[in-house]
CSV table of C-alpha atoms in Angstrom, one decimal:
chain,number,residue,atom,x,y,z
A,254,MET,CA,-3.6,30.7,4.5
A,255,ALA,CA,-3.5,26.8,5.1
A,256,ARG,CA,-4.1,24.7,2.1
A,257,VAL,CA,-4.5,20.8,2.1
A,258,ARG,CA,-3.1,18.5,-0.5
A,259,VAL,CA,-4.8,14.9,-1.1
A,260,LEU,CA,-2.8,11.7,-2.0
A,261,VAL,CA,-4.7,9.5,-3.9
A,262,GLY,CA,-3.6,6.0,-5.0
A,263,THR,CA,-6.0,4.1,-7.6
A,264,LYS,CA,-5.6,1.0,-9.8
A,265,LYS,CA,-4.3,2.8,-12.8
A,266,GLY,CA,-2.6,6.1,-11.3
A,267,ALA,CA,-2.1,8.4,-8.6
A,268,PHE,CA,-3.6,12.0,-8.3
A,269,ILE,CA,-2.7,14.8,-6.5
A,270,LEU,CA,-6.0,16.9,-5.6
A,271,THR,CA,-5.3,20.6,-3.6
A,272,SER,CA,-7.4,23.3,-2.5
A,273,ASP,CA,-7.5,26.0,0.3
A,274,GLY,CA,-8.3,26.1,3.7
A,275,LYS,CA,-12.2,26.3,2.7
A,276,ARG,CA,-12.1,23.1,1.0
A,277,ASP,CA,-14.3,24.2,-1.8
A,278,LYS,CA,-12.5,24.3,-5.3
A,279,TRP,CA,-10.0,21.7,-6.3
A,280,ASP,CA,-7.3,21.7,-8.0
A,281,VAL,CA,-6.7,17.7,-10.0
A,282,ALA,CA,-3.0,17.1,-11.1
A,283,GLY,CA,-2.6,13.3,-12.6
A,284,PRO,CA,-2.6,10.6,-13.5
A,285,PHE,CA,0.9,10.2,-12.0
A,286,PHE,CA,2.4,6.8,-13.3
A,287,GLY,CA,-1.0,6.2,-15.6
A,288,GLY,CA,-1.5,2.6,-15.9
A,289,TRP,CA,0.3,1.3,-12.8
A,290,SER,CA,-1.6,0.4,-9.4
A,291,ILE,CA,-0.6,2.9,-6.5
A,292,TYR,CA,-1.3,1.6,-3.4
A,293,HIS,CA,-0.2,4.1,-1.2
A,294,MET,CA,1.6,7.7,-1.1
A,295,LYS,CA,2.5,9.2,2.0
A,296,GLY,CA,4.1,12.6,2.5
A,297,SER,CA,6.8,13.0,5.6
A,298,PRO,CA,5.2,14.7,8.3
A,299,ILE,CA,9.1,16.6,9.0
A,300,ASP,CA,9.5,17.3,5.3
A,301,PRO,CA,5.5,17.6,3.5
A,302,ASN,CA,7.3,17.8,0.2
A,303,ARG,CA,9.1,14.8,0.2
A,304,ILE,CA,6.4,12.1,-0.8
A,305,TYR,CA,6.7,8.5,-0.8
A,306,ALA,CA,4.8,6.1,-3.7
A,307,SER,CA,4.3,2.3,-3.8
A,308,GLN,CA,4.0,1.5,-7.5
A,309,CYS,CA,3.0,-2.0,-8.7
A,310,SER,CA,2.0,-4.1,-11.1
A,311,ASP,CA,1.4,-8.1,-11.5
A,312,TRP,CA,3.6,-7.7,-14.7
A,313,PHE,CA,6.4,-5.7,-13.5
A,314,GLY,CA,6.3,-5.9,-9.7
A,315,GLN,CA,7.2,-3.5,-7.2
A,316,VAL,CA,8.4,0.2,-7.8
A,317,ILE,CA,9.0,3.2,-5.2
A,318,GLN,CA,8.8,6.7,-6.3
A,319,ARG,CA,9.9,9.4,-4.5
A,320,SER,CA,9.0,13.0,-4.9
A,321,ASP,CA,10.9,16.0,-2.8
A,322,ASP,CA,9.1,18.3,-4.2
A,323,GLY,CA,5.2,17.8,-3.5
A,324,GLY,CA,4.7,15.7,-6.4
A,325,LYS,CA,5.5,17.6,-9.3
A,326,ASN,CA,8.5,15.5,-9.9
A,327,TRP,CA,9.2,12.0,-8.9
A,328,TYR,CA,12.3,9.2,-9.4
A,329,GLN,CA,13.3,6.1,-8.0
A,330,PRO,CA,15.8,6.7,-5.2
A,331,GLY,CA,19.0,4.7,-6.2
A,332,GLY,CA,17.5,4.0,-9.9
A,333,GLU,CA,18.9,7.2,-11.9
A,334,ALA,CA,19.6,6.6,-15.3
A,335,SER,CA,23.6,5.7,-15.7
A,336,ILE,CA,25.9,6.7,-17.9
A,337,ASP,CA,28.6,4.4,-16.5
A,338,PHE,CA,28.2,1.3,-18.2
A,339,THR,CA,30.5,-0.5,-16.5
A,340,GLY,CA,29.5,-0.6,-12.7
A,341,LYS,CA,27.2,-2.5,-11.3
A,342,PRO,CA,23.4,-1.9,-11.3
A,343,ALA,CA,22.5,0.8,-8.6
A,344,GLY,CA,18.6,0.5,-8.7
A,345,ALA,CA,17.1,-0.8,-4.9
A,346,SER,CA,14.3,1.2,-4.1
A,347,ASN,CA,12.3,-1.6,-4.9
A,348,LYS,CA,14.6,-4.2,-3.7
A,349,PHE,CA,13.1,-6.0,-1.0
A,350,VAL,CA,14.9,-9.3,0.5
A,351,TYR,CA,13.5,-11.1,3.7
A,352,GLU,CA,16.2,-11.3,5.9
A,353,GLY,CA,17.8,-14.8,6.8
A,354,THR,CA,16.0,-18.0,6.1
A,355,VAL,CA,12.8,-17.0,3.9
A,356,GLY,CA,11.0,-19.1,6.0
A,357,THR,CA,6.9,-20.8,5.4
A,358,HIS,CA,3.7,-19.5,6.6
A,359,MET,CA,0.4,-21.2,6.2
A,360,TRP,CA,-1.4,-21.8,2.9
A,361,TYR,CA,-5.1,-21.8,1.5
A,362,ASP,CA,-4.9,-25.9,1.5
A,363,GLY,CA,-3.1,-26.2,5.0
A,364,THR,CA,0.6,-27.1,4.0
A,365,GLN,CA,3.3,-24.6,4.7
A,366,HIS,CA,4.3,-21.7,1.9
A,367,PRO,CA,7.4,-19.8,1.5
A,368,TRP,CA,7.1,-16.1,1.9
A,369,GLU,CA,7.3,-14.5,-1.5
A,370,PHE,CA,7.4,-10.8,-1.7
A,371,LYS,CA,4.5,-9.2,-4.0
A,372,ARG,CA,3.8,-5.6,-3.4
A,373,VAL,CA,4.3,-3.0,-0.5
A,374,TRP,CA,1.1,-1.6,0.6
A,375,HIS,CA,1.8,0.9,3.0
A,376,LEU,CA,4.7,3.4,3.4
A,377,GLU,CA,4.6,5.2,6.5
A,378,PRO,CA,7.3,7.9,6.9
A,379,SER,CA,9.0,8.1,10.2
A,380,LEU,CA,7.4,11.4,12.7
A,381,THR,CA,11.2,11.9,13.5
A,382,GLU,CA,13.8,10.9,10.7
A,383,VAL,CA,12.9,12.6,7.5
A,384,GLU,CA,15.3,9.7,5.9
A,385,THR,CA,13.5,7.3,7.7
A,386,VAL,CA,10.1,5.4,6.1
A,387,TYR,CA,8.6,2.2,7.1
A,388,ALA,CA,6.9,-0.3,4.5
A,389,GLY,CA,4.3,-2.6,4.8
A,390,ALA,CA,4.9,-5.6,2.6
A,391,GLU,CA,2.9,-8.6,1.1
A,392,ASP,CA,3.9,-11.4,2.0
A,393,ALA,CA,3.5,-9.7,5.6
A,394,ALA,CA,7.0,-8.3,6.6
A,395,LEU,CA,8.1,-5.1,7.7
A,396,PHE,CA,10.5,-3.0,5.9
A,397,ARG,CA,12.3,-0.1,7.2
A,398,SER,CA,15.0,2.0,5.3
A,399,THR,CA,17.0,4.8,6.2
A,400,ASP,CA,18.6,6.4,3.4
A,401,GLY,CA,15.3,8.0,1.9
A,402,ALA,CA,14.0,4.9,0.5
A,403,THR,CA,17.1,3.7,-1.6
A,404,THR,CA,17.5,0.6,0.2
A,405,TRP,CA,15.5,-1.8,2.6
A,406,GLN,CA,15.9,-4.0,5.4
A,407,GLU,CA,13.3,-6.2,7.1
A,408,LEU,CA,12.6,-5.7,10.8
A,409,ARG,CA,13.0,-9.8,11.1
A,410,GLY,CA,11.9,-10.0,14.6
A,411,LEU,CA,8.1,-9.3,13.9
A,412,ARG,CA,8.0,-12.8,11.9
A,413,ASP,CA,9.5,-14.6,15.1
A,414,GLN,CA,5.9,-13.7,16.4
A,415,GLN,CA,4.2,-17.5,15.2
A,416,ALA,CA,4.6,-16.5,11.7
A,417,SER,CA,4.2,-20.4,10.4
A,418,ASN,CA,0.8,-20.3,11.7
A,419,TRP,CA,-0.1,-16.7,9.5
A,420,ALA,CA,-2.6,-17.3,6.5
A,421,PRO,CA,-3.2,-15.4,3.7
A,422,GLY,CA,-6.9,-13.8,3.5
A,423,ALA,CA,-8.6,-13.3,0.1
A,424,GLY,CA,-6.9,-10.3,-0.6
A,425,GLY,CA,-3.1,-11.7,0.2
A,426,MET,CA,-1.4,-11.7,3.5
A,427,GLY,CA,-0.9,-7.7,3.5
A,428,LEU,CA,0.8,-5.9,6.3
A,429,HIS,CA,-1.2,-2.9,5.9
A,430,THR,CA,-1.3,-0.8,8.9
A,431,ILE,CA,1.8,1.1,10.4
A,432,ILE,CA,1.1,3.1,13.1
A,433,LEU,CA,4.2,5.2,14.4
A,434,ASP,CA,3.4,6.1,18.5
A,435,PRO,CA,3.9,10.4,18.5
A,436,THR,CA,4.9,10.1,22.3
A,437,ASN,CA,7.4,7.1,22.1
A,438,PRO,CA,9.6,6.7,19.2
A,439,LEU,CA,10.2,2.9,20.2
A,440,ARG,CA,6.9,1.9,19.5
A,441,ILE,CA,4.9,0.7,16.9
A,442,TYR,CA,1.8,-0.6,15.9
A,443,VAL,CA,1.1,-3.1,12.6
A,444,ALA,CA,-1.7,-5.0,11.3
A,445,ILE,CA,-1.9,-7.9,9.0
A,446,SER,CA,-4.5,-10.1,7.1
A,447,SER,CA,-5.4,-12.5,8.2
A,448,ALA,CA,-2.5,-13.0,11.3
A,449,GLY,CA,-3.6,-10.2,13.8
A,450,ALA,CA,-2.3,-6.9,15.5
A,451,PHE,CA,1.4,-6.7,16.9
A,452,ARG,CA,3.0,-4.0,18.8
A,453,THR,CA,7.0,-3.5,19.5
A,454,ASP,CA,8.2,-1.4,22.2
A,455,ASP,CA,11.9,-1.2,21.7
A,456,GLY,CA,11.8,0.2,17.8
A,457,GLY,CA,11.1,-2.9,15.6
A,458,VAL,CA,13.6,-5.6,17.1
A,459,THR,CA,11.4,-7.6,19.5
A,460,TRP,CA,7.1,-7.7,19.1
A,461,LYS,CA,4.7,-9.2,20.5
A,462,PRO,CA,0.8,-10.1,19.2
A,463,ILE,CA,-1.8,-7.8,20.7
A,464,ASN,CA,-4.7,-9.7,19.7
A,465,ARG,CA,-6.9,-10.6,23.0
A,466,GLY,CA,-10.2,-10.0,22.7
A,467,LEU,CA,-10.7,-10.3,19.3
A,468,LYS,CA,-13.2,-12.8,18.1
A,469,SER,CA,-13.2,-14.8,15.0
A,470,LYS,CA,-16.0,-16.8,13.8
A,471,TYR,CA,-14.9,-20.6,13.2
A,472,MET,CA,-11.3,-20.1,14.7
A,473,PRO,CA,-10.3,-23.5,15.7
A,474,ASP,CA,-8.8,-22.0,18.6
A,475,PRO,CA,-11.0,-19.3,20.4
A,476,ASN,CA,-8.1,-17.8,22.1
A,477,ALA,CA,-5.2,-18.2,19.6
A,478,GLU,CA,-2.9,-15.4,19.7
A,479,VAL,CA,-2.8,-14.8,15.9
A,480,GLY,CA,-5.0,-15.8,13.4
A,481,TYR,CA,-7.3,-12.5,13.0
A,482,CYS,CA,-8.5,-10.5,10.1
A,483,VAL,CA,-7.4,-7.3,11.2
A,484,HIS,CA,-8.5,-4.6,8.3
A,485,ARG,CA,-7.7,-1.4,10.0
A,486,LEU,CA,-6.2,0.2,12.7
A,487,ALA,CA,-6.3,4.1,14.2
A,488,LEU,CA,-5.4,6.1,17.0
A,489,HIS,CA,-5.5,10.3,18.3
A,490,PRO,CA,-1.9,11.2,18.8
A,491,SER,CA,-3.1,12.7,22.0
A,492,LYS,CA,-3.9,9.3,22.9
A,493,PRO,CA,-1.7,6.8,21.7
A,494,ASP,CA,-3.1,3.6,24.1
A,495,VAL,CA,-6.1,4.1,22.9
A,496,VAL,CA,-6.4,2.2,19.4
A,497,PHE,CA,-9.2,2.0,17.5
A,498,MET,CA,-9.5,-1.5,15.0
A,499,GLN,CA,-11.8,-2.5,12.1
A,500,LEU,CA,-11.8,-6.4,12.1
A,501,HIS,CA,-12.7,-8.5,9.4
A,502,TRP,CA,-16.1,-8.4,11.7
A,503,ASN,CA,-16.6,-6.0,14.7
A,504,ILE,CA,-15.4,-2.5,15.6
A,505,MET,CA,-13.0,-3.1,18.5
A,506,ARG,CA,-11.0,-0.7,20.9
A,507,THR,CA,-8.4,-0.9,23.6
A,508,ASP,CA,-7.5,1.5,26.3
A,509,ASN,CA,-4.2,-0.3,27.2
A,510,ALA,CA,-2.0,-0.4,23.8
A,511,GLY,CA,-3.5,-3.5,22.5
A,512,GLU,CA,-3.5,-6.1,25.8
A,513,LEU,CA,-7.4,-6.2,25.7
A,514,TRP,CA,-9.7,-5.2,23.2
A,515,THR,CA,-13.5,-5.1,23.5
A,516,ASN,CA,-16.4,-4.8,21.0
A,517,ILE,CA,-17.6,-1.5,20.3
A,518,SER,CA,-20.1,-2.1,17.1
A,519,GLY,CA,-23.0,-1.0,19.2
A,520,ASN,CA,-26.2,-0.1,16.7
A,521,LEU,CA,-24.3,-0.2,13.4
A,522,PRO,CA,-26.4,-1.7,11.2
A,523,THR,CA,-23.3,-3.9,9.8
A,524,ASP,CA,-20.0,-4.3,11.4
A,525,PHE,CA,-17.9,-5.3,8.9
A,526,GLY,CA,-15.8,-2.7,6.8
A,527,PHE,CA,-12.2,-1.8,6.0
A,528,PRO,CA,-11.5,1.9,6.9
A,529,ILE,CA,-11.4,3.3,10.5
A,530,GLU,CA,-10.4,7.1,11.2
A,531,VAL,CA,-10.6,9.1,14.1
A,532,HIS,CA,-11.3,13.2,14.0
A,533,PRO,CA,-8.4,14.8,14.3
A,534,HIS,CA,-9.2,17.1,17.0
A,535,GLU,CA,-11.6,14.6,19.2
A,536,PRO,CA,-9.9,11.8,20.3
A,537,GLU,CA,-13.0,9.7,20.9
A,538,THR,CA,-14.8,10.7,17.7
A,539,ILE,CA,-14.7,7.9,15.1
A,540,TYR,CA,-15.3,7.1,11.8
A,541,VAL,CA,-16.1,3.7,9.7
A,542,ILE,CA,-18.1,2.9,6.5
A,543,PRO,CA,-19.9,-0.3,6.9
A,544,ILE,CA,-20.5,-2.6,4.2
A,545,THR,CA,-22.8,-5.3,3.9
A,546,SER,CA,-20.6,-8.1,4.6
A,547,ASP,CA,-17.8,-10.3,3.7
A,548,SER,CA,-19.4,-11.7,0.8
A,549,GLU,CA,-21.1,-8.3,-0.5
A,550,HIS,CA,-18.6,-5.6,-0.6
A,551,TYR,CA,-20.3,-2.8,-1.5
A,552,VAL,CA,-22.3,-0.6,1.1
A,553,HIS,CA,-25.4,-1.7,3.1
A,554,GLU,CA,-28.9,-0.9,1.6
A,555,GLY,CA,-27.3,0.8,-1.6
A,556,LYS,CA,-26.3,3.8,0.6
A,557,LEU,CA,-23.2,5.1,1.3
A,558,ARG,CA,-23.1,6.3,4.5
A,559,VAL,CA,-20.3,7.2,6.8
A,560,PHE,CA,-21.0,6.4,10.9
A,561,ARG,CA,-19.5,8.4,13.6
A,562,SER,CA,-19.3,7.7,16.9
A,563,ARG,CA,-18.8,10.7,19.2
A,564,THR,CA,-18.6,8.6,22.7
A,565,GLY,CA,-15.5,6.4,21.2
A,566,GLY,CA,-18.1,3.8,20.1
A,567,THR,CA,-20.9,1.8,20.4
A,568,GLU,CA,-23.2,4.8,20.2
A,569,TRP,CA,-23.1,5.2,16.2
A,570,GLU,CA,-25.0,8.0,14.0
A,571,ALA,CA,-25.4,7.9,10.4
A,572,LEU,CA,-23.7,10.3,8.2
A,573,THR,CA,-25.5,11.2,4.9
A,574,SER,CA,-25.9,14.7,4.0
A,575,GLY,CA,-24.3,14.9,0.0
A,576,LEU,CA,-23.7,11.4,0.0
A,577,PRO,CA,-25.9,9.0,-2.3
A,578,GLN,CA,-28.7,7.3,-0.8
A,579,LYS,CA,-30.1,4.9,-3.2
A,580,ASP,CA,-28.2,2.8,-6.0
A,581,CYS,CA,-25.2,2.8,-4.7
A,582,TYR,CA,-23.1,-0.3,-4.5
A,583,VAL,CA,-19.1,1.1,-3.7
A,584,ASN,CA,-16.8,-0.2,-1.5
A,585,VAL,CA,-14.2,2.2,0.6
A,586,LEU,CA,-10.9,0.0,1.2
A,587,ARG,CA,-8.8,0.3,4.2
A,588,ASP,CA,-6.1,2.9,3.3
A,589,ALA,CA,-8.6,5.0,1.5
A,590,MET,CA,-10.5,7.3,4.2
A,591,SER,CA,-8.2,10.0,5.9
A,592,THR,CA,-8.5,13.4,7.4
A,593,ASP,CA,-6.9,17.0,7.6
A,594,THR,CA,-5.7,18.8,10.6
A,595,LEU,CA,-7.7,21.8,10.1
A,596,GLU,CA,-9.1,23.9,12.6
A,597,GLU,CA,-12.6,22.5,11.7
A,598,GLY,CA,-11.2,18.7,10.9
A,599,GLY,CA,-11.5,17.6,7.3
A,600,ILE,CA,-12.5,13.9,6.2
A,601,TYR,CA,-12.1,12.3,3.1
A,602,PHE,CA,-12.4,8.9,1.6
A,603,GLY,CA,-12.3,7.5,-1.9
A,604,THR,CA,-14.1,4.4,-3.6
A,605,SER,CA,-14.0,1.7,-5.6
A,606,GLY,CA,-16.4,3.5,-8.2
A,607,GLY,CA,-13.4,6.5,-8.5
A,608,GLN,CA,-15.6,9.1,-6.2
A,609,ILE,CA,-13.5,11.1,-3.8
A,610,TYR,CA,-15.3,12.6,-1.4
A,611,VAL,CA,-14.6,15.4,1.5
A,612,SER,CA,-16.7,16.6,4.6
A,613,PRO,CA,-15.0,20.1,5.9
A,614,ASP,CA,-17.4,19.9,8.8
A,615,GLY,CA,-16.2,16.5,10.4
A,616,GLY,CA,-18.8,14.9,8.8
A,617,ASP,CA,-21.9,16.7,8.9
A,618,ASN,CA,-21.9,17.4,5.3
A,619,TRP,CA,-20.4,16.0,2.3
A,620,ARG,CA,-19.3,16.6,-1.2
A,621,THR,CA,-17.6,15.1,-4.1
A,622,ILE,CA,-14.1,16.5,-5.1
A,623,VAL,CA,-13.8,14.2,-8.3
A,624,HIS,CA,-16.1,11.3,-9.2
A,625,ASP,CA,-14.8,9.4,-12.1
A,626,LEU,CA,-11.2,8.3,-11.2
A,627,PRO,CA,-9.9,4.5,-11.2
A,628,ALA,CA,-11.2,2.5,-8.6
A,629,VAL,CA,-9.2,4.2,-5.3
A,630,LEU,CA,-7.1,2.0,-3.6
A,631,SER,CA,-5.9,5.0,-0.9
A,632,VAL,CA,-6.0,8.4,0.3
A,633,GLU,CA,-3.9,10.4,2.6
A,634,VAL,CA,-4.3,14.3,3.5
A,635,GLN,CA,-1.6,16.7,4.0
A,636,THR,CA,-2.4,20.1,5.9
A,637,LEU,CA,0.1,22.1,4.4
A,638,ARG,CA,0.8,25.6,6.7
B,219,MET,CA,15.6,-4.4,-27.7
B,220,GLU,CA,12.1,-3.3,-27.1
B,221,ILE,CA,10.2,-2.7,-23.9
B,222,PRO,CA,6.8,-2.4,-23.0
B,223,PHE,CA,5.0,0.9,-22.4
B,224,HIS,CA,5.5,0.5,-18.5
B,225,LEU,CA,9.0,0.0,-18.6
B,226,GLN,CA,9.3,2.7,-21.3
B,227,ASN,CA,7.7,5.3,-18.6
B,228,LEU,CA,9.8,4.0,-15.7
B,229,ALA,CA,12.8,4.6,-18.2
B,230,ARG,CA,11.8,7.6,-19.6
B,231,SER,CA,12.9,6.0,-23.0
B,232,GLY,CA,10.9,5.0,-26.2
B,233,PRO,CA,9.9,1.6,-27.5
B,234,GLU,CA,13.1,0.6,-29.1
B,235,VAL,CA,16.8,1.0,-27.0
B,236,LEU,CA,20.2,0.3,-28.4
B,237,LEU,CA,22.5,-1.6,-26.3
B,238,GLU,CA,26.3,-2.6,-26.4
B,239,VAL,CA,26.7,-6.1,-25.1
B,240,SER,CA,30.1,-8.0,-25.0
B,241,SER,CA,30.3,-11.0,-25.9
B,242,PRO,CA,28.5,-13.8,-25.6
B,243,VAL,CA,25.3,-12.3,-26.2
B,244,THR,CA,22.6,-14.1,-24.4
B,245,ILE,CA,19.5,-13.3,-22.9
B,246,GLY,CA,21.1,-13.0,-19.4
B,247,THR,CA,24.0,-10.6,-20.8
B,248,VAL,CA,21.0,-8.5,-22.9
B,249,LEU,CA,19.3,-8.3,-19.4
B,250,ASP,CA,22.7,-7.1,-17.3
B,251,ALA,CA,23.3,-4.3,-20.0
B,252,LEU,CA,19.8,-3.3,-19.9
B,253,GLU,CA,19.6,-3.0,-15.9
B,254,GLN,CA,23.3,-1.4,-16.1
B,255,ARG,CA,21.7,1.6,-18.5
B,256,TYR,CA,18.5,1.8,-16.9
B,257,PRO,CA,18.6,1.3,-13.2
B,258,MET,CA,15.5,2.0,-12.1
B,259,LEU,CA,14.3,-1.2,-14.4
B,260,CYS,CA,16.1,-3.7,-11.8
B,261,GLY,CA,13.7,-5.8,-10.5
B,262,THR,CA,10.9,-5.1,-13.0
B,263,VAL,CA,11.9,-7.9,-16.0
B,264,ARG,CA,13.5,-10.4,-13.6
B,265,ASP,CA,13.7,-10.8,-9.9
B,266,HIS,CA,16.4,-8.9,-8.2
B,267,VAL,CA,17.9,-12.2,-6.6
B,268,THR,CA,16.8,-15.4,-8.2
B,269,LYS,CA,17.3,-13.4,-11.8
B,270,LYS,CA,13.8,-15.4,-13.2
B,271,ARG,CA,11.8,-14.0,-15.4
B,272,ARG,CA,8.6,-12.2,-13.9
B,273,ALA,CA,5.7,-14.6,-14.4
B,274,PHE,CA,3.5,-12.7,-16.8
B,275,LEU,CA,6.3,-11.5,-19.0
B,276,ARG,CA,7.9,-12.8,-22.6
B,277,TYR,CA,10.9,-12.9,-24.3
B,278,PHE,CA,10.5,-12.7,-27.8
B,279,GLY,CA,12.8,-12.9,-31.3
B,280,CYS,CA,13.2,-13.6,-35.0
B,281,GLN,CA,9.9,-14.7,-34.5
B,282,LYS,CA,10.2,-17.4,-32.1
B,283,ASP,CA,9.2,-17.3,-28.3
B,284,LEU,CA,12.1,-17.3,-26.3
B,285,SER,CA,11.1,-16.9,-23.0
B,286,PHE,CA,12.2,-20.7,-21.8
B,287,VAL,CA,15.3,-20.7,-23.6
B,288,ASP,CA,18.8,-21.0,-21.3
B,289,THR,CA,19.4,-17.3,-20.4
B,290,THR,CA,23.0,-18.6,-21.3
B,291,ALA,CA,22.8,-19.7,-24.3
B,292,PRO,CA,23.7,-17.4,-27.5
B,293,LEU,CA,21.2,-15.4,-28.8
B,294,PRO,CA,20.0,-15.8,-32.5
B,295,GLU,CA,22.6,-14.0,-35.0
B,296,ALA,CA,20.5,-11.3,-36.2
B,297,ILE,CA,19.4,-10.3,-32.6
B,298,VAL,CA,23.4,-9.9,-32.0
B,299,ALA,CA,23.8,-8.2,-35.3
B,300,GLY,CA,21.2,-5.6,-33.9
B,301,THR,CA,18.9,-6.4,-37.2
B,302,GLU,CA,16.5,-7.6,-35.1
B,303,PRO,CA,15.2,-6.8,-31.9
B,304,PHE,CA,15.0,-8.7,-29.1
B,305,ILE,CA,11.6,-8.4,-27.4
B,306,ILE,CA,10.2,-8.0,-23.6
B,307,TRP,CA,6.4,-8.3,-23.8
B,308,GLY,CA,3.8,-7.7,-21.0
B,309,ALA,CA,0.7,-8.7,-22.0
B,310,LEU,CA,0.2,-12.2,-22.5
B,311,SER,CA,-2.1,-12.9,-19.6
B,312,GLY,CA,-4.8,-10.4,-17.2
B,313,GLY,CA,-7.3,-8.0,-18.5
């Protein structure tokens, strides 16, 4: 029988939740890396027991952890304890060095500011090469490892896209979304707050901004190619040219791989938010969890509601069964919603209040898996067969 | 030397680690020895490339804040002799 494994990153450690295909009874393991922020964990689609974790702290910086046994044991690739006191330090799994001239980007006061590595927001294992994994960094850059996260190299071409005009948002200038096209190994989509969305069609050597059609209030140049605060992208593997976006405000879609975006916010009560997901079996069924506004980072009207569109956007329905509908003021971050691929597709999300919710029936009914974790930063689901 | 809780977890060590350091014994050579013995700590105390101390960490020893001491200057004799620890402290800011 199929099983699911939910990888939860929180502000104070990681947790791994497991269940059978009914998704009714859950085992909770953790905390792993107690006291550290776990921005993201993700398993390899080739070897699900190969899991990477981005562990970070304002005090001690970035660490990359890897498990080869489904999360039971962890280590830092290249950082194994040494008994050779004469050798050079080997640890490099957390060494993220910008390629070439570091360069500058726009700072909050309008001046230019040098690129500074702060943390890894997102890890994306390759769909085809088990030793290859991508890392989205703050300050924004895309790194790739081809040796299982032991060493990293920046894909420098991304920052040729007017990077001196990129500027950090309130949460920093993080490259938070990496989507690998399952039908074209040379195509990658990334998104950066608040620079925009970008696409490569040659495996990461050259990139182009894909922000035409996005609107951001108060942008000095409404037709600017970069400078948009994209919060999240999502696509269905069967339709890789159709990409959905949670922009700062506005839900958007493109049917041509980002060449042009159209607004699909429709009847949503508010269209500010962070996560967006696609149903695992229905490419035109999408989910968002809007919050009140950019100044009020909690759900609208004190009700935790997931909104589902079965028409690829514009027409939305509120999903509330099993979710608190009174006095609820949590937020759901951009990497904190995910899906399984069981026959009746499951939807999962985690909140700033430490709850993990699952709907085993595509959003119709929700239940709490666990409700008192630290604030949830990320949720990824593995379907194990 | 003494290292804080988070680094103990990475190094799978206790709070105190013993290091052999060749002369001259300076902050720089002590941290070189720490990173050689515990490579998983590379980048967590000081930057990989610039070797600058991470902003929220402090160095102490012999009742003194050594955070701003020249990293090539000899450390106090008691630390060199191992009778006093060189301390990395990680909780001077934040909440």
